[in-house]
Every structure is written in structure tokens, then in C-alpha cells.
Amino acid sequence: MHLTSGPDLMSIDWAALKAEAVRAMGHAYAPYSKFPVGAAALVDDGRIVSGCNVENASYGIGLCAECGLVSALQATGGGRLVAFTCVDGHEELLMPCGRCRQLLYEFGGPELLLETVDGPKPMSEILPYAFGPENLSRGA
């Protein structure tokens, strides 16, 4: 699943991404909420990375599936996220929380495509007026 240039809806195998998200969801550690989550993304070099949520008895330090996905991205060579999907325990599409939208923006930018119930949408639509690395250059 390699892309010839930027995100192109025709070159993204959304079914394969969802299947990988479902596989990752099967490894989730969710003994407290009973809400397993899996995420998968296509990287600009054609790799697929994935992650699952990992809860903790101290609820506030649980990790979202997107955190695991970004960690896998960096651990396997980095790159830019091109397309992203996320599923719940019923294999239904799930939108990232606000914190995770910001995390995905950092590693995919405004062009990153997210699978939604209304079809793929660019991150610029999912997280309008996002704060990103380019904003830091305006500092002192």
C-alpha cells in the first residue's frame, strides 16, 4: 500500500486499515472501562502502524490507542501519517478524543485523512484552527 504522492483517497485501502485497527483492538488492556480501542494508520512510506488502549488502575494515566500508534510510528522509523482509522470493541468507527486529535495533528498535519462515519475527512476539518509546530516559531 504505497502512495505515489500526497494523500489520495483512491490509493488508501481503508478496509485493510480497519482490519489492522480491529487486530490491534484485540490486544487492548481495558479491564476497568471494558472499552477496548484499536487504531491503525498508513505512513507516507507505505507502512501501517497500529496501537491499542492500555488502562491503569490509576485511571488518569491510561494510554489511548493513538498514543500507542504514534509510539509505534517513532519506534519503527518515523514518518508522516497519511490516513487513520480507529475502532471500538464492536468494530465500529470511533473518533479520537481532543487530546489524540492534537497528537495525530503533530504527526500527520492538516492533510492527514481520518476515517469518519461520513467518509474520510482531513485533519484540518476534524481539528480546525489547530496549534502545531509552526506556531512555536512565533515565540520570543
PDB file of N, CA, C and O in Angstrom, residues 1-3 11-13 16-17 20 40-50 68-84 107 112:
ATOM      1  N   MET A   1       0.846  -1.174   0.000  1.00  0.00           N
ATOM      2  CA  MET A   1       0.000   0.000   0.000  1.00  0.00           C
ATOM      3  C   MET A   1       0.887   1.231   0.000  1.00  0.00           C
ATOM      4  O   MET A   1       1.050   1.901   0.987  1.00  0.00           O
ATOM      5  N   HIS A   2       1.498   1.526  -1.124  1.00  0.00           N
ATOM      6  CA  HIS A   2       2.363   2.703  -1.233  1.00  0.00           C
ATOM      7  C   HIS A   2       1.631   3.824  -1.938  1.00  0.00           C
ATOM      8  O   HIS A   2       0.836   3.591  -2.845  1.00  0.00           O
ATOM      9  N   LEU A   3       1.896   5.037  -1.523  1.00  0.00           N
ATOM     10  CA  LEU A   3       1.302   6.204  -2.156  1.00  0.00           C
ATOM     11  C   LEU A   3       2.309   6.797  -3.127  1.00  0.00           C
ATOM     12  O   LEU A   3       3.502   6.831  -2.852  1.00  0.00           O
ATOM     13  N   SER A  11      -5.912   5.665  -3.349  1.00  0.00           N
ATOM     14  CA  SER A  11      -4.771   4.796  -3.062  1.00  0.00           C
ATOM     15  C   SER A  11      -4.784   4.263  -1.632  1.00  0.00           C
ATOM     16  O   SER A  11      -3.870   3.545  -1.249  1.00  0.00           O
ATOM     17  N   ILE A  12      -5.792   4.594  -0.869  1.00  0.00           N
ATOM     18  CA  ILE A  12      -5.858   4.153   0.527  1.00  0.00           C
ATOM     19  C   ILE A  12      -6.812   2.975   0.658  1.00  0.00           C
ATOM     20  O   ILE A  12      -7.970   3.058   0.266  1.00  0.00           O
ATOM     21  N   ASP A  13      -6.298   1.895   1.199  1.00  0.00           N
ATOM     22  CA  ASP A  13      -7.105   0.699   1.425  1.00  0.00           C
ATOM     23  C   ASP A  13      -7.704   0.805   2.835  1.00  0.00           C
ATOM     24  O   ASP A  13      -7.132   0.316   3.810  1.00  0.00           O
ATOM     25  N   ALA A  16      -8.248  -2.450   4.774  1.00  0.00           N
ATOM     26  CA  ALA A  16      -7.037  -3.010   5.378  1.00  0.00           C
ATOM     27  C   ALA A  16      -6.676  -2.256   6.650  1.00  0.00           C
ATOM     28  O   ALA A  16      -6.258  -2.866   7.645  1.00  0.00           O
ATOM     29  N   LEU A  17      -6.844  -0.930   6.625  1.00  0.00           N
ATOM     30  CA  LEU A  17      -6.569  -0.148   7.836  1.00  0.00           C
ATOM     31  C   LEU A  17      -7.523  -0.542   8.957  1.00  0.00           C
ATOM     32  O   LEU A  17      -7.114  -0.714  10.101  1.00  0.00           O
ATOM     33  N   GLU A  20      -6.586  -3.855  10.459  1.00  0.00           N
ATOM     34  CA  GLU A  20      -5.439  -3.725  11.356  1.00  0.00           C
ATOM     35  C   GLU A  20      -5.859  -3.078  12.676  1.00  0.00           C
ATOM     36  O   GLU A  20      -5.383  -3.468  13.744  1.00  0.00           O
ATOM     37  N   ALA A  40      -5.253   2.305  13.636  1.00  0.00           N
ATOM     38  CA  ALA A  40      -4.251   1.976  12.616  1.00  0.00           C
ATOM     39  C   ALA A  40      -4.108   3.166  11.686  1.00  0.00           C
ATOM     40  O   ALA A  40      -5.064   3.916  11.457  1.00  0.00           O
ATOM     41  N   ALA A  41      -2.906   3.324  11.152  1.00  0.00           N
ATOM     42  CA  ALA A  41      -2.647   4.438  10.242  1.00  0.00           C
ATOM     43  C   ALA A  41      -1.664   4.017   9.161  1.00  0.00           C
ATOM     44  O   ALA A  41      -0.770   3.198   9.394  1.00  0.00           O
ATOM     45  N   LEU A  42      -1.840   4.618   8.022  1.00  0.00           N
ATOM     46  CA  LEU A  42      -0.917   4.463   6.903  1.00  0.00           C
ATOM     47  C   LEU A  42       0.147   5.551   7.023  1.00  0.00           C
ATOM     48  O   LEU A  42      -0.187   6.717   7.254  1.00  0.00           O
ATOM     49  N   VAL A  43       1.390   5.157   6.870  1.00  0.00           N
ATOM     50  CA  VAL A  43       2.519   6.087   6.929  1.00  0.00           C
ATOM     51  C   VAL A  43       2.905   6.440   5.495  1.00  0.00           C
ATOM     52  O   VAL A  43       2.658   5.671   4.566  1.00  0.00           O
ATOM     53  N   ASP A  44       3.535   7.587   5.312  1.00  0.00           N
ATOM     54  CA  ASP A  44       3.878   8.056   3.965  1.00  0.00           C
ATOM     55  C   ASP A  44       4.810   7.130   3.189  1.00  0.00           C
ATOM     56  O   ASP A  44       4.922   7.231   1.978  1.00  0.00           O
ATOM     57  N   ASP A  45       5.470   6.186   3.861  1.00  0.00           N
ATOM     58  CA  ASP A  45       6.326   5.232   3.157  1.00  0.00           C
ATOM     59  C   ASP A  45       5.620   3.906   2.885  1.00  0.00           C
ATOM     60  O   ASP A  45       6.234   2.949   2.423  1.00  0.00           O
ATOM     61  N   GLY A  46       4.319   3.836   3.187  1.00  0.00           N
ATOM     62  CA  GLY A  46       3.537   2.631   2.909  1.00  0.00           C
ATOM     63  C   GLY A  46       3.350   1.691   4.075  1.00  0.00           C
ATOM     64  O   GLY A  46       2.540   0.765   4.006  1.00  0.00           O
ATOM     65  N   ARG A  47       4.092   1.906   5.167  1.00  0.00           N
ATOM     66  CA  ARG A  47       3.903   1.066   6.355  1.00  0.00           C
ATOM     67  C   ARG A  47       2.541   1.320   6.972  1.00  0.00           C
ATOM     68  O   ARG A  47       1.972   2.396   6.809  1.00  0.00           O
ATOM     69  N   ILE A  48       2.064   0.347   7.716  1.00  0.00           N
ATOM     70  CA  ILE A  48       0.885   0.534   8.560  1.00  0.00           C
ATOM     71  C   ILE A  48       1.345   0.371  10.000  1.00  0.00           C
ATOM     72  O   ILE A  48       2.038  -0.595  10.329  1.00  0.00           O
ATOM     73  N   VAL A  49       0.993   1.338  10.830  1.00  0.00           N
ATOM     74  CA  VAL A  49       1.295   1.259  12.261  1.00  0.00           C
ATOM     75  C   VAL A  49      -0.034   1.185  13.005  1.00  0.00           C
ATOM     76  O   VAL A  49      -1.065   1.637  12.505  1.00  0.00           O
ATOM     77  N   SER A  50       0.024   0.594  14.199  1.00  0.00           N
ATOM     78  CA  SER A  50      -1.222   0.452  14.958  1.00  0.00           C
ATOM     79  C   SER A  50      -0.946   0.600  16.442  1.00  0.00           C
ATOM     80  O   SER A  50       0.200   0.603  16.887  1.00  0.00           O
ATOM     81  N   GLY A  68      -0.279   4.700  21.531  1.00  0.00           N
ATOM     82  CA  GLY A  68       0.471   3.509  21.136  1.00  0.00           C
ATOM     83  C   GLY A  68       0.839   3.536  19.668  1.00  0.00           C
ATOM     84  O   GLY A  68       1.938   3.130  19.270  1.00  0.00           O
ATOM     85  N   LEU A  69      -0.073   4.032  18.840  1.00  0.00           N
ATOM     86  CA  LEU A  69       0.175   4.121  17.406  1.00  0.00           C
ATOM     87  C   LEU A  69       1.338   5.064  17.119  1.00  0.00           C
ATOM     88  O   LEU A  69       2.249   4.733  16.352  1.00  0.00           O
ATOM     89  N   VAL A  70       1.339   6.238  17.726  1.00  0.00           N
ATOM     90  CA  VAL A  70       2.418   7.207  17.496  1.00  0.00           C
ATOM     91  C   VAL A  70       3.734   6.665  18.038  1.00  0.00           C
ATOM     92  O   VAL A  70       4.793   6.858  17.424  1.00  0.00           O
ATOM     93  N   SER A  71       3.700   5.970  19.150  1.00  0.00           N
ATOM     94  CA  SER A  71       4.917   5.354  19.678  1.00  0.00           C
ATOM     95  C   SER A  71       5.446   4.313  18.691  1.00  0.00           C
ATOM     96  O   SER A  71       6.654   4.260  18.424  1.00  0.00           O
ATOM     97  N   ALA A  72       4.557   3.507  18.123  1.00  0.00           N
ATOM     98  CA  ALA A  72       4.969   2.520  17.119  1.00  0.00           C
ATOM     99  C   ALA A  72       5.537   3.213  15.885  1.00  0.00           C
ATOM    100  O   ALA A  72       6.520   2.743  15.297  1.00  0.00           O
ATOM    101  N   LEU A  73       4.945   4.324  15.482  1.00  0.00           N
ATOM    102  CA  LEU A  73       5.452   5.089  14.342  1.00  0.00           C
ATOM    103  C   LEU A  73       6.907   5.479  14.586  1.00  0.00           C
ATOM    104  O   LEU A  73       7.782   5.245  13.745  1.00  0.00           O
ATOM    105  N   GLN A  74       7.166   6.080  15.731  1.00  0.00           N
ATOM    106  CA  GLN A  74       8.522   6.541  16.035  1.00  0.00           C
ATOM    107  C   GLN A  74       9.489   5.376  16.223  1.00  0.00           C
ATOM    108  O   GLN A  74      10.635   5.444  15.779  1.00  0.00           O
ATOM    109  N   ALA A  75       9.028   4.299  16.857  1.00  0.00           N
ATOM    110  CA  ALA A  75       9.894   3.151  17.118  1.00  0.00           C
ATOM    111  C   ALA A  75      10.276   2.393  15.851  1.00  0.00           C
ATOM    112  O   ALA A  75      11.273   1.667  15.841  1.00  0.00           O
ATOM    113  N   THR A  76       9.503   2.579  14.789  1.00  0.00           N
ATOM    114  CA  THR A  76       9.774   1.850  13.539  1.00  0.00           C
ATOM    115  C   THR A  76      10.319   2.746  12.438  1.00  0.00           C
ATOM    116  O   THR A  76      10.268   2.388  11.266  1.00  0.00           O
ATOM    117  N   GLY A  77      10.823   3.914  12.785  1.00  0.00           N
ATOM    118  CA  GLY A  77      11.486   4.741  11.790  1.00  0.00           C
ATOM    119  C   GLY A  77      10.882   6.096  11.533  1.00  0.00           C
ATOM    120  O   GLY A  77      11.387   6.853  10.716  1.00  0.00           O
ATOM    121  N   GLY A  78       9.779   6.436  12.178  1.00  0.00           N
ATOM    122  CA  GLY A  78       9.173   7.751  11.990  1.00  0.00           C
ATOM    123  C   GLY A  78       8.408   7.859  10.692  1.00  0.00           C
ATOM    124  O   GLY A  78       7.971   6.863  10.126  1.00  0.00           O
ATOM    125  N   GLY A  79       8.260   9.073  10.211  1.00  0.00           N
ATOM    126  CA  GLY A  79       7.491   9.323   9.002  1.00  0.00           C
ATOM    127  C   GLY A  79       6.263  10.148   9.315  1.00  0.00           C
ATOM    128  O   GLY A  79       6.047  10.571  10.454  1.00  0.00           O
ATOM    129  N   ARG A  80       5.454  10.385   8.289  1.00  0.00           N
ATOM    130  CA  ARG A  80       4.225  11.175   8.429  1.00  0.00           C
ATOM    131  C   ARG A  80       3.024  10.264   8.262  1.00  0.00           C
ATOM    132  O   ARG A  80       2.978   9.437   7.339  1.00  0.00           O
ATOM    133  N   LEU A  81       2.034  10.454   9.125  1.00  0.00           N
ATOM    134  CA  LEU A  81       0.781   9.718   8.991  1.00  0.00           C
ATOM    135  C   LEU A  81      -0.005  10.304   7.825  1.00  0.00           C
ATOM    136  O   LEU A  81      -0.094  11.519   7.672  1.00  0.00           O
ATOM    137  N   VAL A  82      -0.582   9.423   7.023  1.00  0.00           N
ATOM    138  CA  VAL A  82      -1.325   9.821   5.830  1.00  0.00           C
ATOM    139  C   VAL A  82      -2.822   9.562   5.995  1.00  0.00           C
ATOM    140  O   VAL A  82      -3.646  10.368   5.593  1.00  0.00           O
ATOM    141  N   ALA A  83      -3.164   8.408   6.568  1.00  0.00           N
ATOM    142  CA  ALA A  83      -4.568   8.015   6.740  1.00  0.00           C
ATOM    143  C   ALA A  83      -4.697   7.279   8.061  1.00  0.00           C
ATOM    144  O   ALA A  83      -3.810   6.517   8.439  1.00  0.00           O
ATOM    145  N   PHE A  84      -5.818   7.498   8.756  1.00  0.00           N
ATOM    146  CA  PHE A  84      -6.002   6.977  10.119  1.00  0.00           C
ATOM    147  C   PHE A  84      -7.422   6.465  10.296  1.00  0.00           C
ATOM    148  O   PHE A  84      -8.383   7.061   9.808  1.00  0.00           O
ATOM    149  N   PHE A 107       1.773  14.509  14.034  1.00  0.00           N
ATOM    150  CA  PHE A 107       2.465  13.505  13.213  1.00  0.00           C
ATOM    151  C   PHE A 107       1.848  13.309  11.829  1.00  0.00           C
ATOM    152  O   PHE A 107       2.344  12.487  11.060  1.00  0.00           O
ATOM    153  N   LEU A 112      -3.664  14.947   7.006  1.00  0.00           N
ATOM    154  CA  LEU A 112      -3.951  13.590   7.464  1.00  0.00           C
ATOM    155  C   LEU A 112      -5.434  13.307   7.297  1.00  0.00           C
ATOM    156  O   LEU A 112      -6.284  14.084   7.725  1.00  0.00           O
TER     157      LEU A 112
END
